[in-house]
Coordinates of C-alpha atoms in Angstrom, one line a residue:
Chain S
X245 CA 34.8 -3.0 29.2
X246 CA 32.7 -0.2 27.6
X247 CA 32.3 -2.3 24.5
X248 CA 30.9 -5.3 26.3
X249 CA 28.4 -3.2 28.1
X250 CA 27.2 -1.8 24.8
X251 CA 26.8 -5.3 23.3
X252 CA 24.5 -6.3 26.1
X253 CA 22.4 -3.1 25.6
X254 CA 22.4 -3.8 21.8
X255 CA 20.9 -7.2 22.4
X256 CA 18.2 -5.7 24.7
X257 CA 17.3 -3.0 22.2
X258 CA 17.4 -5.2 19.1
X259 CA 15.7 -8.3 20.4
X260 CA 12.1 -6.9 20.1
X261 CA 12.5 -6.3 16.4
X262 CA 14.9 -9.1 15.6
X263 CA 12.7 -11.9 17.0
X264 CA 9.7 -11.1 14.8
X265 CA 11.9 -10.4 11.8
X266 CA 13.7 -13.8 12.2
X267 CA 10.5 -15.7 12.9
X268 CA 8.2 -14.1 10.3
X269 CA 10.6 -13.0 7.6
X270 CA 14.0 -14.8 7.6
X271 CA 12.7 -18.3 8.5
X272 CA 9.8 -18.3 6.0
X273 CA 12.2 -16.9 3.4
X274 CA 14.5 -19.9 3.9
X275 CA 11.7 -22.4 3.9
X276 CA 10.3 -20.7 0.7
X277 CA 13.6 -21.6 -1.1
X278 CA 13.3 -25.2 0.1
X279 CA 9.6 -25.4 -0.9
X280 CA 10.3 -24.0 -4.3
X281 CA 12.5 -27.1 -4.9
X282 CA 9.8 -29.5 -3.9
X283 CA 6.6 -30.9 -5.4
X284 CA 4.1 -30.4 -2.6
X285 CA 0.3 -30.2 -2.2
X286 CA 0.5 -28.9 1.4
X287 CA -0.8 -32.2 2.7
X288 CA 1.2 -35.3 1.7
X289 CA 4.9 -35.6 2.0
X290 CA 6.9 -33.2 -0.2
X291 CA 8.9 -34.7 -3.1
X292 CA 12.3 -33.2 -4.0
X293 CA 12.3 -32.0 -7.6
X294 CA 15.3 -29.6 -7.6
X295 CA 14.9 -26.9 -10.1
X296 CA 12.0 -28.8 -11.7
X297 CA 9.4 -26.2 -10.7
X298 CA 11.4 -23.4 -12.2
X299 CA 11.9 -25.3 -15.4
X300 CA 8.1 -26.1 -15.5
X301 CA 7.2 -22.5 -14.9
X302 CA 9.6 -21.1 -17.5
X303 CA 8.2 -23.5 -20.1
X304 CA 4.6 -22.7 -19.3
X305 CA 2.5 -20.3 -21.4
X306 CA 0.5 -19.4 -18.2
X307 CA 3.7 -17.9 -16.7
X308 CA 4.2 -15.8 -19.7
X309 CA 0.6 -14.7 -19.7
X310 CA 0.5 -13.7 -15.9
X311 CA 3.8 -11.8 -16.3
X312 CA 2.5 -10.2 -19.5
X313 CA -0.7 -9.1 -17.7
X314 CA 1.3 -7.8 -14.7
X315 CA 3.5 -5.8 -17.1
X316 CA 0.4 -4.6 -19.0
X317 CA -1.1 -3.4 -15.7
X318 CA 2.1 -1.5 -14.8
X319 CA 2.4 0.0 -18.3
X320 CA -1.2 1.3 -18.2
X321 CA -1.2 2.4 -14.5
X322 CA 2.2 4.2 -14.3
X323 CA 1.8 6.8 -17.0
X324 CA -1.8 7.5 -15.9
X325 CA -1.0 8.2 -12.3
X326 CA 2.2 10.0 -13.0
X327 CA 0.8 12.4 -15.6
X328 CA -2.4 12.9 -13.7
X329 CA -0.6 13.3 -10.4
X330 CA 1.9 15.8 -11.9
X331 CA -0.9 17.9 -13.5
X332 CA -2.8 18.0 -10.2
X333 CA 0.4 18.8 -8.2
X334 CA 1.2 21.7 -10.6
X335 CA -2.3 23.0 -10.3
X336 CA -2.3 22.9 -6.5
X337 CA 1.2 24.5 -6.4
X338 CA -0.3 27.5 -8.1
X339 CA -1.9 29.8 -5.6
X340 CA -5.5 28.5 -6.1
X341 CA -8.2 29.0 -3.5
X342 CA -9.1 26.1 -1.2
X343 CA -6.0 24.1 -2.2
X344 CA -5.8 22.5 1.2
X345 CA -9.3 21.2 0.8
X346 CA -8.6 19.8 -2.7
X347 CA -5.4 18.1 -1.5
X348 CA -7.4 16.5 1.3
X349 CA -10.1 15.3 -1.1
X350 CA -7.7 13.9 -3.7
X351 CA -6.0 12.0 -0.9
X352 CA -9.2 10.4 0.5
X353 CA -9.0 7.3 -1.8
X354 CA -5.4 6.7 -0.7
X355 CA -6.5 5.9 2.9
X356 CA -9.4 3.7 1.6
X357 CA -8.6 0.0 1.5
X358 CA -8.0 -1.7 -1.9
X359 CA -10.9 -4.0 -1.3
X360 CA -13.3 -1.2 -0.8
X361 CA -12.0 0.7 -3.8
X362 CA -12.2 -2.5 -5.9
X363 CA -15.8 -3.1 -4.9
X364 CA -16.8 0.5 -5.5
X365 CA -15.3 0.5 -9.0
X366 CA -16.7 -3.0 -9.7
X367 CA -20.1 -1.5 -9.0
X368 CA -19.5 1.7 -11.0
X369 CA -18.2 -0.3 -13.9
X370 CA -20.9 -3.0 -13.7
X371 CA -21.6 -3.6 -17.5
X372 CA -25.4 -3.8 -17.2
X373 CA -26.3 -1.7 -14.2
X374 CA -23.3 0.4 -13.5
X375 CA -23.4 4.2 -13.5
X376 CA -20.4 4.6 -15.9
X377 CA -22.1 2.6 -18.7
X378 CA -25.4 4.4 -18.0
X379 CA -23.7 7.7 -18.6
X380 CA -21.8 6.4 -21.6
X381 CA -25.0 5.1 -23.1
X382 CA -26.9 8.4 -22.4
X383 CA -24.3 10.4 -24.5
X384 CA -24.3 7.7 -27.2
X385 CA -20.9 6.3 -26.5
X386 CA -20.1 2.5 -26.6
X387 CA -20.6 0.7 -23.3
X388 CA -17.8 -1.8 -22.8
X389 CA -18.3 -5.0 -20.8
X390 CA -15.6 -3.8 -18.4
X391 CA -14.7 -6.6 -16.0
X392 CA -16.7 -9.2 -17.8
X393 CA -15.0 -8.7 -21.1
X394 CA -11.5 -10.2 -21.5
X395 CA -10.4 -7.1 -23.5
X396 CA -11.4 -4.7 -20.8
X397 CA -10.9 -6.6 -17.5
X398 CA -7.3 -5.4 -17.0
X399 CA -8.3 -1.8 -18.0
X400 CA -11.0 -1.9 -15.3
X401 CA -8.4 -2.7 -12.7
X402 CA -6.0 -0.1 -14.0
X403 CA -8.8 2.6 -13.9
X404 CA -9.6 1.8 -10.2
X405 CA -6.0 1.6 -9.2
X406 CA -5.1 4.9 -10.9
X407 CA -8.1 6.6 -9.2
X408 CA -7.0 5.3 -5.8
X409 CA -3.3 6.3 -6.1
X410 CA -3.6 9.6 -7.9
X411 CA -3.7 11.5 -4.6
X412 CA -0.6 9.7 -3.4
X413 CA 1.4 10.6 -6.4
X414 CA 0.1 14.1 -6.3
X415 CA 1.2 14.6 -2.7
X416 CA 4.7 13.2 -3.3
X417 CA 5.2 15.4 -6.4
X418 CA 3.7 18.5 -4.6
X419 CA 6.2 18.0 -1.8
X420 CA 8.9 17.9 -4.5
X421 CA 7.6 21.0 -6.2
X422 CA 7.5 22.9 -2.9
X423 CA 11.2 22.1 -2.3
X424 CA 12.2 23.9 -5.5
X425 CA 13.6 27.4 -4.5
X426 CA 11.4 30.2 -5.8
X427 CA 14.4 32.5 -6.7
X428 CA 15.3 30.1 -9.5
X429 CA 12.0 30.9 -11.2
X430 CA 12.4 34.6 -10.5
X431 CA 15.8 34.7 -12.0
X432 CA 14.7 32.9 -15.1
X433 CA 11.7 35.1 -15.5
X434 CA 13.9 38.2 -15.4
X435 CA 15.8 36.6 -18.3
X436 CA 12.5 36.4 -20.1
X437 CA 11.9 32.7 -20.0
X438 CA 8.5 31.4 -21.1
X439 CA 6.3 29.4 -18.8
X440 CA 7.0 26.3 -20.9
X441 CA 10.8 26.9 -20.6
X442 CA 10.4 27.3 -16.8
X443 CA 8.6 24.0 -16.7
X444 CA 11.1 22.0 -18.9
X445 CA 14.3 23.7 -17.6
X446 CA 13.6 24.1 -13.9
X447 CA 10.5 22.2 -12.7
X448 CA 11.1 18.9 -14.5
X449 CA 14.8 18.5 -13.7
X450 CA 14.4 19.5 -10.1
X451 CA 11.5 17.2 -9.8
X452 CA 13.5 14.1 -10.9
X453 CA 14.2 12.9 -7.3
X454 CA 10.4 12.8 -6.5
X455 CA 9.7 11.3 -9.9
X456 CA 12.3 8.6 -9.3
X457 CA 10.7 7.8 -5.9
X458 CA 7.2 7.6 -7.5
X459 CA 8.5 5.4 -10.4
X460 CA 10.4 3.0 -8.1
X461 CA 7.5 2.7 -5.6
X462 CA 4.9 2.3 -8.4
X463 CA 6.9 -0.4 -10.2
X464 CA 7.5 -2.4 -7.0
X465 CA 3.9 -2.1 -5.9
X466 CA 2.6 -2.6 -9.5
X467 CA 4.4 -5.9 -9.9
X468 CA 2.9 -7.0 -6.6
X469 CA -0.7 -6.1 -7.6
X470 CA -3.2 -8.5 -6.1
X471 CA -6.1 -7.2 -3.9
X472 CA -7.9 -5.2 -6.6
X473 CA -7.6 -8.0 -9.2
X474 CA -8.8 -10.6 -6.8
X475 CA -11.9 -8.6 -5.9
X476 CA -12.7 -7.1 -9.3
X477 CA -12.1 -9.9 -11.7
X478 CA -10.6 -12.9 -9.8
X479 CA -8.1 -13.0 -12.6
X480 CA -10.7 -13.6 -15.3
X481 CA -12.4 -13.8 -17.6
X482 CA -10.4 -16.8 -18.9
X483 CA -7.3 -15.6 -17.2
X484 CA -7.3 -12.3 -19.1
X485 CA -6.5 -10.3 -16.0
X486 CA -4.6 -12.9 -13.9
X487 CA -1.5 -11.4 -12.4
X488 CA 1.6 -13.0 -10.9
X489 CA 0.5 -12.8 -7.2
X490 CA -3.0 -14.0 -8.1
X491 CA -1.4 -17.0 -9.8
X492 CA 0.8 -17.6 -6.7
X493 CA -2.4 -17.6 -4.6
X494 CA -4.3 -19.9 -6.9
X495 CA -1.4 -22.3 -7.4
X496 CA -1.2 -22.7 -3.6
X497 CA -4.7 -22.6 -2.3
X498 CA -6.8 -23.7 -5.3
X499 CA -4.6 -26.2 -7.1
X500 CA -2.4 -27.4 -4.2
X501 CA 0.9 -26.8 -6.1
X502 CA 2.8 -25.0 -3.3
X503 CA 6.2 -25.8 -4.8
X504 CA 5.4 -24.1 -8.1
X505 CA 3.8 -21.2 -6.2
X506 CA 7.0 -20.7 -4.2
X507 CA 9.1 -20.9 -7.3
X508 CA 6.9 -18.4 -9.0
X509 CA 7.2 -16.0 -6.0
X510 CA 11.0 -16.2 -6.5
X511 CA 10.8 -15.5 -10.2
X512 CA 8.6 -12.4 -9.3
X513 CA 11.2 -11.3 -6.8
X514 CA 14.0 -11.7 -9.3
X515 CA 12.1 -9.5 -11.8
X516 CA 11.4 -6.8 -9.2
X517 CA 15.0 -6.9 -8.0
X518 CA 16.3 -6.6 -11.6
X519 CA 14.0 -3.7 -12.4
X520 CA 15.0 -1.9 -9.2
X521 CA 18.7 -2.5 -9.9
X522 CA 18.3 -1.2 -13.4
X523 CA 16.6 1.9 -12.1
X524 CA 19.2 2.5 -9.4
X525 CA 21.8 2.3 -12.1
X526 CA 19.8 4.3 -14.6
X527 CA 19.0 7.1 -12.2
X528 CA 22.5 8.6 -12.5
X529 CA 21.6 9.5 -16.1
X530 CA 18.4 11.3 -15.4
X531 CA 17.9 12.1 -11.7
X532 CA 19.2 15.5 -10.8
X533 CA 21.0 15.9 -7.4
X534 CA 21.9 19.3 -6.1
Chain N
X112 CA -1.1 33.9 -13.8
X113 CA -3.9 35.7 -15.7
X114 CA -7.4 35.6 -14.3
X115 CA -9.1 33.5 -17.0
X116 CA -6.3 30.9 -16.8
X117 CA -6.8 30.7 -13.0
X118 CA -10.5 30.2 -13.4
X119 CA -10.0 27.4 -16.0
X120 CA -7.4 25.8 -13.6
X121 CA -9.8 26.0 -10.7
X122 CA -12.6 24.4 -12.7
X123 CA -10.4 21.5 -13.7
X124 CA -9.2 21.0 -10.1
X125 CA -12.8 21.1 -8.8
X126 CA -13.9 18.6 -11.5
X127 CA -11.2 16.1 -10.5
X128 CA -12.3 16.6 -6.9
X129 CA -15.8 15.6 -7.9
X130 CA -14.4 12.5 -9.7
X131 CA -12.7 11.6 -6.4
X132 CA -15.9 12.1 -4.3
X133 CA -18.5 10.7 -6.7
X134 CA -17.6 6.9 -6.2
X135 CA -18.1 7.4 -2.4
X136 CA -21.3 9.2 -2.9
X137 CA -22.6 6.6 -5.3
X138 CA -21.6 3.8 -2.9
X139 CA -23.7 5.5 -0.2
X140 CA -26.7 6.1 -2.5
X141 CA -26.7 2.5 -3.7
X142 CA -26.6 1.3 0.0
X143 CA -29.9 3.2 0.8
X144 CA -31.7 2.3 -2.5
X145 CA -34.3 -0.4 -2.1
X146 CA -32.7 -3.7 -3.4
X147 CA -30.0 -1.6 -4.9
X148 CA -32.0 -1.5 -8.1
X149 CA -31.3 1.5 -10.2
X150 CA -34.0 0.7 -12.8
X151 CA -35.1 4.3 -13.0
X152 CA -31.6 5.3 -14.2
X153 CA -28.7 6.7 -12.2
X154 CA -29.6 9.5 -9.8
X155 CA -28.0 10.8 -6.6
X156 CA -31.5 11.4 -5.3
X157 CA -33.2 8.5 -3.7
X158 CA -37.0 9.1 -3.3
X159 CA -37.6 6.1 -0.9
X160 CA -34.4 5.5 1.1
X161 CA -34.1 2.4 3.2
X162 CA -31.8 0.8 5.7
X163 CA -32.7 -2.7 4.6
X164 CA -29.2 -3.4 3.2
X165 CA -27.6 -2.4 6.5
X166 CA -30.0 -4.7 8.4
X167 CA -29.2 -7.5 6.0
X168 CA -25.4 -6.8 6.3
X169 CA -25.5 -7.0 10.1
X170 CA -27.6 -10.1 10.0
X171 CA -25.3 -11.9 7.7
X172 CA -21.9 -10.9 9.0
X173 CA -20.7 -10.2 12.6
X174 CA -19.9 -6.6 11.6
X175 CA -19.3 -5.3 15.1
X176 CA -16.8 -8.0 15.8
X177 CA -15.2 -7.5 12.4
X178 CA -14.7 -3.8 13.0
X179 CA -13.3 -4.5 16.5
X180 CA -10.9 -7.0 15.0
X181 CA -9.6 -4.4 12.5
X182 CA -9.2 -1.9 15.2
X183 CA -7.4 -4.3 17.6
X184 CA -5.1 -5.7 14.9
X185 CA -4.2 -2.3 13.5
X186 CA -3.6 -0.6 16.8
X187 CA -1.5 -3.5 18.1
X188 CA 0.6 -3.7 14.9
X189 CA 1.2 0.1 15.0
X190 CA 2.1 0.2 18.7
X191 CA 4.4 -2.8 18.3
X192 CA 6.1 -1.4 15.2
X193 CA 6.7 1.9 17.0
X194 CA 8.2 0.2 20.1
X195 CA 10.3 -2.4 18.2
X196 CA 11.4 0.2 15.5
X197 CA 12.4 3.0 17.9
X198 CA 14.4 0.6 20.0
X199 CA 16.2 -0.9 17.1
X200 CA 16.7 2.6 15.7
X201 CA 18.4 3.6 19.0
X202 CA 20.7 0.5 18.9
X203 CA 21.8 1.3 15.3
X204 CA 22.2 5.1 15.9
X205 CA 23.7 5.1 19.4
X206 CA 25.2 1.8 20.5
X207 CA 28.6 0.5 19.5
X208 CA 28.8 -3.2 18.9
X209 CA 31.0 -5.3 16.7
X210 CA 28.2 -7.1 14.7
X211 CA 26.4 -3.8 13.8
X212 CA 27.2 -3.8 10.1
X213 CA 26.2 -7.4 9.7
X214 CA 23.0 -7.1 11.7
X215 CA 22.2 -3.9 9.8
X216 CA 22.7 -5.6 6.5
X217 CA 20.3 -8.4 7.6
X218 CA 17.6 -5.9 8.5
X219 CA 18.2 -4.3 5.0
X220 CA 17.8 -7.6 3.4
X221 CA 14.4 -8.3 5.1
X222 CA 13.2 -5.1 3.6
X223 CA 13.6 -6.4 0.1
X224 CA 11.6 -9.6 0.6
X225 CA 8.1 -9.1 -0.7
X226 CA 5.1 -10.6 1.2
X227 CA 4.3 -12.8 -1.8
X228 CA 7.5 -14.8 -1.3
X229 CA 6.7 -15.2 2.4
X230 CA 3.0 -15.9 2.2
X231 CA 3.1 -19.7 1.4
X232 CA 5.8 -20.7 4.0
X233 CA 4.4 -18.3 6.6
X234 CA 1.0 -19.9 6.2
X235 CA 2.6 -23.4 6.6
X236 CA 4.5 -22.2 9.6
X237 CA 1.4 -20.9 11.4
X238 CA -0.5 -24.1 10.4
X239 CA 2.3 -26.3 11.9
X240 CA 2.3 -24.2 15.1
X241 CA -1.5 -24.5 15.3
X242 CA -1.7 -20.7 15.3
X243 CA -3.5 -20.2 12.1
X244 CA -7.0 -18.6 12.3
X245 CA -6.1 -16.5 15.4
X246 CA -5.8 -12.8 16.0
X247 CA -2.2 -13.5 17.0
X248 CA -1.5 -14.7 13.4
X249 CA -2.7 -11.4 12.1
X250 CA -0.6 -9.3 14.5
X251 CA 2.6 -11.1 15.0
X252 CA 4.0 -10.9 11.4
X253 CA 3.7 -7.1 11.5
X254 CA 5.2 -6.7 15.0
X255 CA 8.4 -5.3 13.4
X256 CA 9.1 -3.5 10.1
X257 CA 12.6 -3.0 8.8
X258 CA 11.3 0.1 7.0
X259 CA 10.2 1.6 10.3
X260 CA 13.6 0.8 11.8
X261 CA 15.3 2.7 9.0
X262 CA 13.1 5.8 9.2
X263 CA 13.5 5.9 13.0
X264 CA 17.2 5.3 13.0
X265 CA 17.5 8.2 10.6
X266 CA 15.5 10.4 12.9
X267 CA 17.6 9.4 16.0
X268 CA 20.8 10.1 14.1
X269 CA 19.6 13.7 13.5
X270 CA 19.3 14.2 17.3
X271 CA 22.5 15.9 18.6
X272 CA 24.7 13.5 20.6
X273 CA 25.5 16.3 23.1
X274 CA 22.0 15.8 24.5
X275 CA 22.8 12.1 25.4
X276 CA 26.1 13.1 26.8
X277 CA 24.5 15.7 29.1
X278 CA 22.0 13.1 30.2
X279 CA 24.8 10.6 30.9
X280 CA 26.6 13.1 33.1
X281 CA 23.4 13.5 35.0
X282 CA 23.6 9.7 35.6
X283 CA 21.0 8.5 33.0
X284 CA 21.4 5.1 31.5
X285 CA 20.5 4.0 27.9
X286 CA 16.9 3.2 28.9
X287 CA 16.4 6.7 30.4
X288 CA 18.1 8.4 27.5
X289 CA 16.0 6.5 25.1
X290 CA 12.7 7.2 26.8
X291 CA 13.3 10.7 28.2
X292 CA 15.6 12.3 25.6
X293 CA 15.3 10.5 22.3
X294 CA 11.6 9.5 22.1
X295 CA 10.2 13.1 22.7
X296 CA 12.5 14.5 20.1
X297 CA 11.6 12.1 17.3
X298 CA 7.8 12.5 17.5
X299 CA 7.4 13.6 13.9
X300 CA 9.2 10.4 12.7
X301 CA 7.2 8.3 15.1
X302 CA 4.0 9.9 13.7
X303 CA 5.1 9.1 10.1
X304 CA 5.9 5.5 10.9
X305 CA 2.8 5.1 13.0
X306 CA 0.5 6.4 10.2
X307 CA 2.1 4.2 7.5
X308 CA 1.9 1.1 9.8
X309 CA -1.7 1.8 10.7
X310 CA -2.7 2.3 7.0
X311 CA -0.9 -0.8 5.9
X312 CA -2.4 -3.0 8.7
X313 CA -5.9 -1.6 8.3
X314 CA -5.9 -2.2 4.6
X315 CA -4.0 -5.5 4.6
X316 CA -5.8 -8.2 2.6
X317 CA -3.6 -11.0 1.2
X318 CA -2.3 -12.3 4.6
X319 CA -5.7 -12.3 6.4
X320 CA -7.2 -14.0 3.3
X321 CA -4.6 -16.8 3.6
X322 CA -4.6 -17.3 7.4
X323 CA -8.1 -16.5 8.6
X324 CA -11.0 -19.0 8.2
X325 CA -13.5 -18.1 11.0
X326 CA -16.0 -15.3 10.1
X327 CA -15.7 -13.8 13.6
X328 CA -11.9 -13.4 13.2
X329 CA -12.1 -11.5 9.9
X330 CA -10.9 -8.0 9.4
X331 CA -12.9 -5.4 7.3
X332 CA -11.2 -6.0 3.9
X333 CA -11.6 -9.8 4.3
X334 CA -15.2 -9.5 5.6
X335 CA -16.1 -7.3 2.6
X336 CA -14.5 -9.6 0.1
X337 CA -16.4 -12.6 1.6
X338 CA -19.6 -10.5 1.5
X339 CA -19.2 -10.0 -2.2
X340 CA -18.9 -13.8 -2.7
X341 CA -22.2 -14.3 -0.7
X342 CA -24.1 -11.6 -2.7
X343 CA -23.1 -11.3 -6.3
X344 CA -26.5 -9.7 -7.0
X345 CA -27.2 -7.7 -3.9
X346 CA -25.1 -4.7 -4.6
X347 CA -27.0 -2.6 -2.0
X348 CA -25.7 -5.0 0.7
X349 CA -22.1 -5.0 -0.7
X350 CA -22.1 -1.2 -0.8
X351 CA -23.6 -1.0 2.7
X352 CA -20.6 -3.1 3.8
X353 CA -18.3 -0.7 2.0
X354 CA -19.9 2.3 3.7
X355 CA -19.5 0.7 7.1
X356 CA -15.9 -0.1 6.5
X357 CA -15.1 3.4 5.1
X358 CA -16.5 5.2 8.2
X359 CA -13.8 4.4 10.8
X360 CA -10.9 5.2 8.6
X361 CA -12.7 8.3 7.2
X362 CA -13.2 9.5 10.8
X363 CA -9.5 9.0 11.6
X364 CA -8.6 10.8 8.3
X365 CA -10.9 13.7 9.1
X366 CA -9.1 14.5 12.3
X367 CA -5.6 13.6 11.4
X368 CA -5.7 14.5 7.6
X369 CA -2.9 17.1 7.9
X370 CA -0.5 14.8 9.7
X371 CA -1.3 11.8 7.4
X372 CA -0.6 13.7 4.3
X373 CA 2.5 15.4 5.8
X374 CA 3.7 11.9 7.0
X375 CA 3.3 10.4 3.5
X376 CA 4.9 13.3 1.6
X377 CA 7.8 13.2 4.1
X378 CA 8.7 9.6 3.0
X379 CA 9.0 10.8 -0.6
X380 CA 11.6 13.5 0.3
X381 CA 14.1 10.9 1.5

């Protein structure tokens, strides 16, 4: 009797979230699988091609290039925000004056939308009239073509992204640092440990849970990078900065190849899932749990 | 720490803070520079400031409407996620029903599906339902978030069950317990979920880009990206648009900064 009453309540309490999740996540997810097995331009009748889209994608050099660019983005972005964020977190964890103010300032770009950040940096990095090149020129350094140069386009996006997310990483690592008990440091200091030993033997190991969180989130978000690329370079020049999600968008809405786009989105999902699983498995080896 | 080392550290921290503020300052300076031309070399001082770029911006885009859209969509998505998420959290934390493990696993699975996988079929779905290019299409897909459900379920599980039992003895049903006992006690978790939902919705770009066509239904990120397409050479107008879209979120940040940062750092400690 009691059980039945609970079941009715469960339906009532779950329906408000279950209905949107079914309609806007589960249903499109299932149709995405179907679309990925079809050749379809969004207008005329879809044609069943089975795994043809996947085969076509795997054989295409463009696929390799967009995955390579996405990987390049992550490989440039992650060390930059992690090392920068860690340095800032350590600095703010020392008892400096005005640290609340600095923390707030570093976090300001985090609340700013990607489109705004991308536009601001596109303007700062404008090859001919941007302030960055003006300063570089004034001190006699080379002035790269930034987002107009295929060699620099991805670097421009990485720079803007790292600037935006630095505060986020700093805040997460700072929270991790503040959860390390102070008496550990005091005990080690009594034993005469140097600052470097304190850092490598206490701080870094006890910071591994926060580090793990930052790495997992950054990799998942990094592989889904889109907004800043779309705004800053549109994937160009000549596809030099085209990323996977940009290619999914272009395949669907520019070239009318929705089936291939859906298949590519599942390839991306498979890559993200594989990386996440490897990390979950690998964390036992390096993440310290109390 | 020795005094000289502290000074060096402070200088570095202050320089990075400058690097964080400078792009915002430069954006503002460009927006009030005539024609955005910086022919005299870069300088933060503008001898003859002008609002021309802002006038042009408001003439070209329905900015008032675009800001209103962003506000409406973000507040609606946040409110809905808090309601749907706390109710589901209550069901998973407090109610006994046979299908719970299965339903919970399905919620877990939806958490793993990235937006990119959904974007094409979701667009087709809204097109087939004739609901594309509506504010509804912007709000509905973010009415519930599995992530919010998990955070809130966690928070509700931390509330002692004795409180529910006492309320039950006083004759309260689930709705009363949920509203009068649980909700007031999980305010910090609600704040975290609310902040994350608001930021995600306010900054969302890919989905609005796909589903919205009418200029008067655009949200701020979409309006700005469109603006850039219209004016590849008028950086003063593009930067004026950036300034206008930074102001609302900057105001929210100014007043709620402490809670926003605490909310975000809280998610990292899980």
